[in-house]
CSV table of C-alpha atoms in Angstrom, one decimal:
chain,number,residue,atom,x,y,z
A,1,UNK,CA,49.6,12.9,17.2
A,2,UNK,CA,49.6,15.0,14.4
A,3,UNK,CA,48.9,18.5,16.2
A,4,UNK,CA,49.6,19.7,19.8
A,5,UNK,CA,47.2,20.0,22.5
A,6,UNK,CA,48.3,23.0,24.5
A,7,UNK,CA,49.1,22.2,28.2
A,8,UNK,CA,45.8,23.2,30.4
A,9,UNK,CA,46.3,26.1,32.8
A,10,UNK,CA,47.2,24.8,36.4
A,11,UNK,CA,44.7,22.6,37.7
A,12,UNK,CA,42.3,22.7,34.5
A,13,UNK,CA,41.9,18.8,34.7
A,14,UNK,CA,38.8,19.6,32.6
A,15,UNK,CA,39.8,21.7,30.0
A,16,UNK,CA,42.8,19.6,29.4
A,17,UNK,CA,40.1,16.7,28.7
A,18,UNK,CA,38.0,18.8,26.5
A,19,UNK,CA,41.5,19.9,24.7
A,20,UNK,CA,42.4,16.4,24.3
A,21,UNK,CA,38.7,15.7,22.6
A,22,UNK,CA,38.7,18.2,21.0
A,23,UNK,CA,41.9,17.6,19.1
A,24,UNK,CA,40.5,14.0,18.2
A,25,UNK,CA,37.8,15.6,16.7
A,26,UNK,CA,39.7,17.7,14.2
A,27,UNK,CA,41.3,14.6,13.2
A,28,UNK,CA,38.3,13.6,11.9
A,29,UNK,CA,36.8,17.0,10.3
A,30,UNK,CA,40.1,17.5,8.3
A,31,UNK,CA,40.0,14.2,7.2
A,32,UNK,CA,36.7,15.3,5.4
A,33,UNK,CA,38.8,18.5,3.9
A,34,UNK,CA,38.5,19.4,0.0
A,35,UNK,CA,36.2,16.1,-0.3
A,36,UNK,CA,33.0,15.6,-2.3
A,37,UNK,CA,29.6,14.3,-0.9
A,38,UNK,CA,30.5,11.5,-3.2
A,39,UNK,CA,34.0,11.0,-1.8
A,40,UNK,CA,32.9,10.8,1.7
A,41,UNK,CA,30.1,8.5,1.2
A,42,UNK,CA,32.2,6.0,-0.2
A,43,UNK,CA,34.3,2.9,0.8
A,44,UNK,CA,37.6,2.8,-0.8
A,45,UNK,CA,39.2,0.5,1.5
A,46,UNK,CA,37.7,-3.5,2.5
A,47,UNK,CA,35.8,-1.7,5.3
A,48,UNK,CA,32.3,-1.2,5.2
A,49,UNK,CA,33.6,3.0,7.0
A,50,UNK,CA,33.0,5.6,4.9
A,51,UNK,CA,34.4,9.2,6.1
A,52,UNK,CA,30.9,10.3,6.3
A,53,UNK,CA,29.6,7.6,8.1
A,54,UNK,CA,32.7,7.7,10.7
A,55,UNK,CA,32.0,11.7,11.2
A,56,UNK,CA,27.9,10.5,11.6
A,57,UNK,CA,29.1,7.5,14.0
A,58,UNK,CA,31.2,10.1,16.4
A,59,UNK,CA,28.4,12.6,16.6
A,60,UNK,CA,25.9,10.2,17.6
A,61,UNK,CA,28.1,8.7,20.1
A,62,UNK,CA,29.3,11.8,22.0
A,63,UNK,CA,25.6,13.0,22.2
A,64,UNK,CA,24.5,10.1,23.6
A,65,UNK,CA,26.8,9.6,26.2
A,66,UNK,CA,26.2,12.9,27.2
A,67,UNK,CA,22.0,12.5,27.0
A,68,UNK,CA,23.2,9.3,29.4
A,69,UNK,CA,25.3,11.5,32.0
A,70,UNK,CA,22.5,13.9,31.8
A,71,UNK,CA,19.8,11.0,32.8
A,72,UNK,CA,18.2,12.1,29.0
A,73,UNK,CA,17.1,9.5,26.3
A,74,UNK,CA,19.7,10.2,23.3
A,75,UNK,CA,18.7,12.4,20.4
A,76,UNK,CA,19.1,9.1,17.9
A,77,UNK,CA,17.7,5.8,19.7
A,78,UNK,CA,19.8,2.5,18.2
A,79,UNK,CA,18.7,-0.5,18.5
A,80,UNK,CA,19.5,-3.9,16.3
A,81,UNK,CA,17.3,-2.7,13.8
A,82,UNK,CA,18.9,0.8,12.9
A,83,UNK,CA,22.3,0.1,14.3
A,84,UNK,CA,23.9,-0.1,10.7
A,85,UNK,CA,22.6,3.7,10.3
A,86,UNK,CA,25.1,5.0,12.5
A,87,UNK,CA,27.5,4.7,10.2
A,88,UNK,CA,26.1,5.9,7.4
A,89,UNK,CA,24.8,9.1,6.0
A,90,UNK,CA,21.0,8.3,5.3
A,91,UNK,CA,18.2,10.6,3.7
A,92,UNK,CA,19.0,14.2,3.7
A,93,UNK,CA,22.3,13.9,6.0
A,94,UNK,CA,24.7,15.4,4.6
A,95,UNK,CA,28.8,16.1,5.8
A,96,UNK,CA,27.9,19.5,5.9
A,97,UNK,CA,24.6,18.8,8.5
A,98,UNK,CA,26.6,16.6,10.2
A,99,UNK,CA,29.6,18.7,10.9
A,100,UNK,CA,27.1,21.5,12.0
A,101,UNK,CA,25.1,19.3,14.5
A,102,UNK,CA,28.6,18.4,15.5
A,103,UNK,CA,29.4,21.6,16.5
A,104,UNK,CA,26.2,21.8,18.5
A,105,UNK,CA,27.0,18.8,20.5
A,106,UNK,CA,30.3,19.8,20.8
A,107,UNK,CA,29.4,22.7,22.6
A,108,UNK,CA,26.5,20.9,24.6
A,109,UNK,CA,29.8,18.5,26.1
A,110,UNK,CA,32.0,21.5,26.7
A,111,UNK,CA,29.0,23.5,28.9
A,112,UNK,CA,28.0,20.3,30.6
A,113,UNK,CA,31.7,19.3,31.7
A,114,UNK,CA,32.6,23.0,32.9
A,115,UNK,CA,29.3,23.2,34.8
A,116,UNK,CA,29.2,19.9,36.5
A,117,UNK,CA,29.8,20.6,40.1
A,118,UNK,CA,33.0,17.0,40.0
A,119,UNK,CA,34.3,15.6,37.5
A,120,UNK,CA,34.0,12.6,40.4
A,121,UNK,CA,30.4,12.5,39.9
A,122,UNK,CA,28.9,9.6,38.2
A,123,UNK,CA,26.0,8.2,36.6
A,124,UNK,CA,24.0,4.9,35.7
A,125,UNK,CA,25.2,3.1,33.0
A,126,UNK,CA,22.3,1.5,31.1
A,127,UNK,CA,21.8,-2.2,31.6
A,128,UNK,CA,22.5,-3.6,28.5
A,129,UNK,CA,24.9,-6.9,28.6
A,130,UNK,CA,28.4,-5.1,28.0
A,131,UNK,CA,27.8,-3.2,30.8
A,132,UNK,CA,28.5,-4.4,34.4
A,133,UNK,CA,25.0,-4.5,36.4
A,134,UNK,CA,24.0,-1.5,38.4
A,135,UNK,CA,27.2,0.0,36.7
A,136,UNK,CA,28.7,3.5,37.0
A,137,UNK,CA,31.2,5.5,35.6
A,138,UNK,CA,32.4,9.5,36.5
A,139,UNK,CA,32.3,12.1,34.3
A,140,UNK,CA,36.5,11.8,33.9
A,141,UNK,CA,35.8,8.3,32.6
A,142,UNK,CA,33.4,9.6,30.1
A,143,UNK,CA,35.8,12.4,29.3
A,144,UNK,CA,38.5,9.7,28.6
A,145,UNK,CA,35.7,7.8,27.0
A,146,UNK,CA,35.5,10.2,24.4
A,147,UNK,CA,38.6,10.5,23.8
A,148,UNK,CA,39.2,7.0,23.0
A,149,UNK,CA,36.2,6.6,21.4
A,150,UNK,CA,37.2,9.7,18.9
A,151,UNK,CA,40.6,9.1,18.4
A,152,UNK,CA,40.1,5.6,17.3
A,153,UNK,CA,38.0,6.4,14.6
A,154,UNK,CA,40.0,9.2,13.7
A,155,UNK,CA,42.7,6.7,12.7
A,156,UNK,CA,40.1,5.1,10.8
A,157,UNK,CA,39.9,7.8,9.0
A,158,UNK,CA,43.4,8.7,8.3
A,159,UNK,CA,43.5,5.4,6.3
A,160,UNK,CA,39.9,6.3,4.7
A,161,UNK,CA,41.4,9.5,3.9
A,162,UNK,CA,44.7,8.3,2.6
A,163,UNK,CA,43.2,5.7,0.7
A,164,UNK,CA,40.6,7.7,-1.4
A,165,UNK,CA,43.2,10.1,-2.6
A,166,UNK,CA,47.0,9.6,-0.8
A,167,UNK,CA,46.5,12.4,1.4
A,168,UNK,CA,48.3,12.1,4.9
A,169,UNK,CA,46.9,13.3,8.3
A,170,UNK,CA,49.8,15.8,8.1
A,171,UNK,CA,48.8,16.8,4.5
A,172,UNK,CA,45.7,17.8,5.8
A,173,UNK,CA,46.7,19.6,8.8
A,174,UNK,CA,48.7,22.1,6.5
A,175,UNK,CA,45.5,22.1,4.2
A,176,UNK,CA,43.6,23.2,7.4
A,177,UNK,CA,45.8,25.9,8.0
A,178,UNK,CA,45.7,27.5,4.8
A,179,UNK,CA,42.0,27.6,4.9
């Protein structure tokens, strides 16, 4: 853990999950810090991850886990023939458009955890084969989800990062808090 996540005021079980997310997901945005489009597009390591595709890859995901609490189709459909899109930046898509949609779903998580009447609650999980049948989860376990989700590909990107230029996750937290 490179930065502290503030303890969550008494009984706050979900802004202490939204805190913990949300620090996972500044692991990943400063590891875009001070880069090029260039620099974040590419591969510098044996991985096919670029920077840019790992910040495209977490957006999609946390939007479409929530779209699937909310019962919603997700904003980006995947399927075997797109799949290797999600982590990439195609077209227009930029690290700059996907940062701002980012901060879009980001909000769209935070709203739709603080209004959801339990974090006990749950919801179908879709029946594709790495899910159990007729599974469902709670909205804690897609909370935690996230997390996990987010913070693994945040060390992806530390070793992206470090590899294009040397740059440490705690390099870049003192970069952050210059800017």
């Amino acid at each position: 853990m490179v930065t502290h996540v503030a303890a969550e005021a008494k009984g706050d079980e979900r802004g202490a999950l939204l805190a913990f997310v949300e620090e996972q997901r500044g692991g990943i945005r400063r590891s875009l810090l001070g880069l090029t489009e260039e620099q974040a597009r590419s591969r510098p390591s044996a991985s096919e991850l670029s920077l840019g595709g790992l910040l495209k890859h977490v957006v999609e995901v946390e939007q479409s886990w929530i779209a699937l609490a909310r019962q919603e189709p997700p904003a980006v459909r995947r399927d075997a023939s797109n799949w290797n899109e999600t982590f990439r930046l195609v077209g227009d898509e930029t690290v700059a458009t996907q940062l701002a949609y980012w901060e879009r779903v980001a909000a769209e998580t935070e709203a739709f955890i603080r209004s959801a009447p339990s974090l006990d609650d749950t919801f179908p999980l879709p029946p594709d084969p790495w899910f159990p049948p007729q599974g469902r989860v709670s909205l804690r376990w897609l909370c935690l989800h996230l997390i996990r989700e987010t913070a693994r590909h945040a060390g992806h990107a530390d070793v992206i990062r470090e590899s294009l230029d040397g740059k440490t996750a705690f390099e870049l937290v003192a970069l952050a808090q210059e800017a």
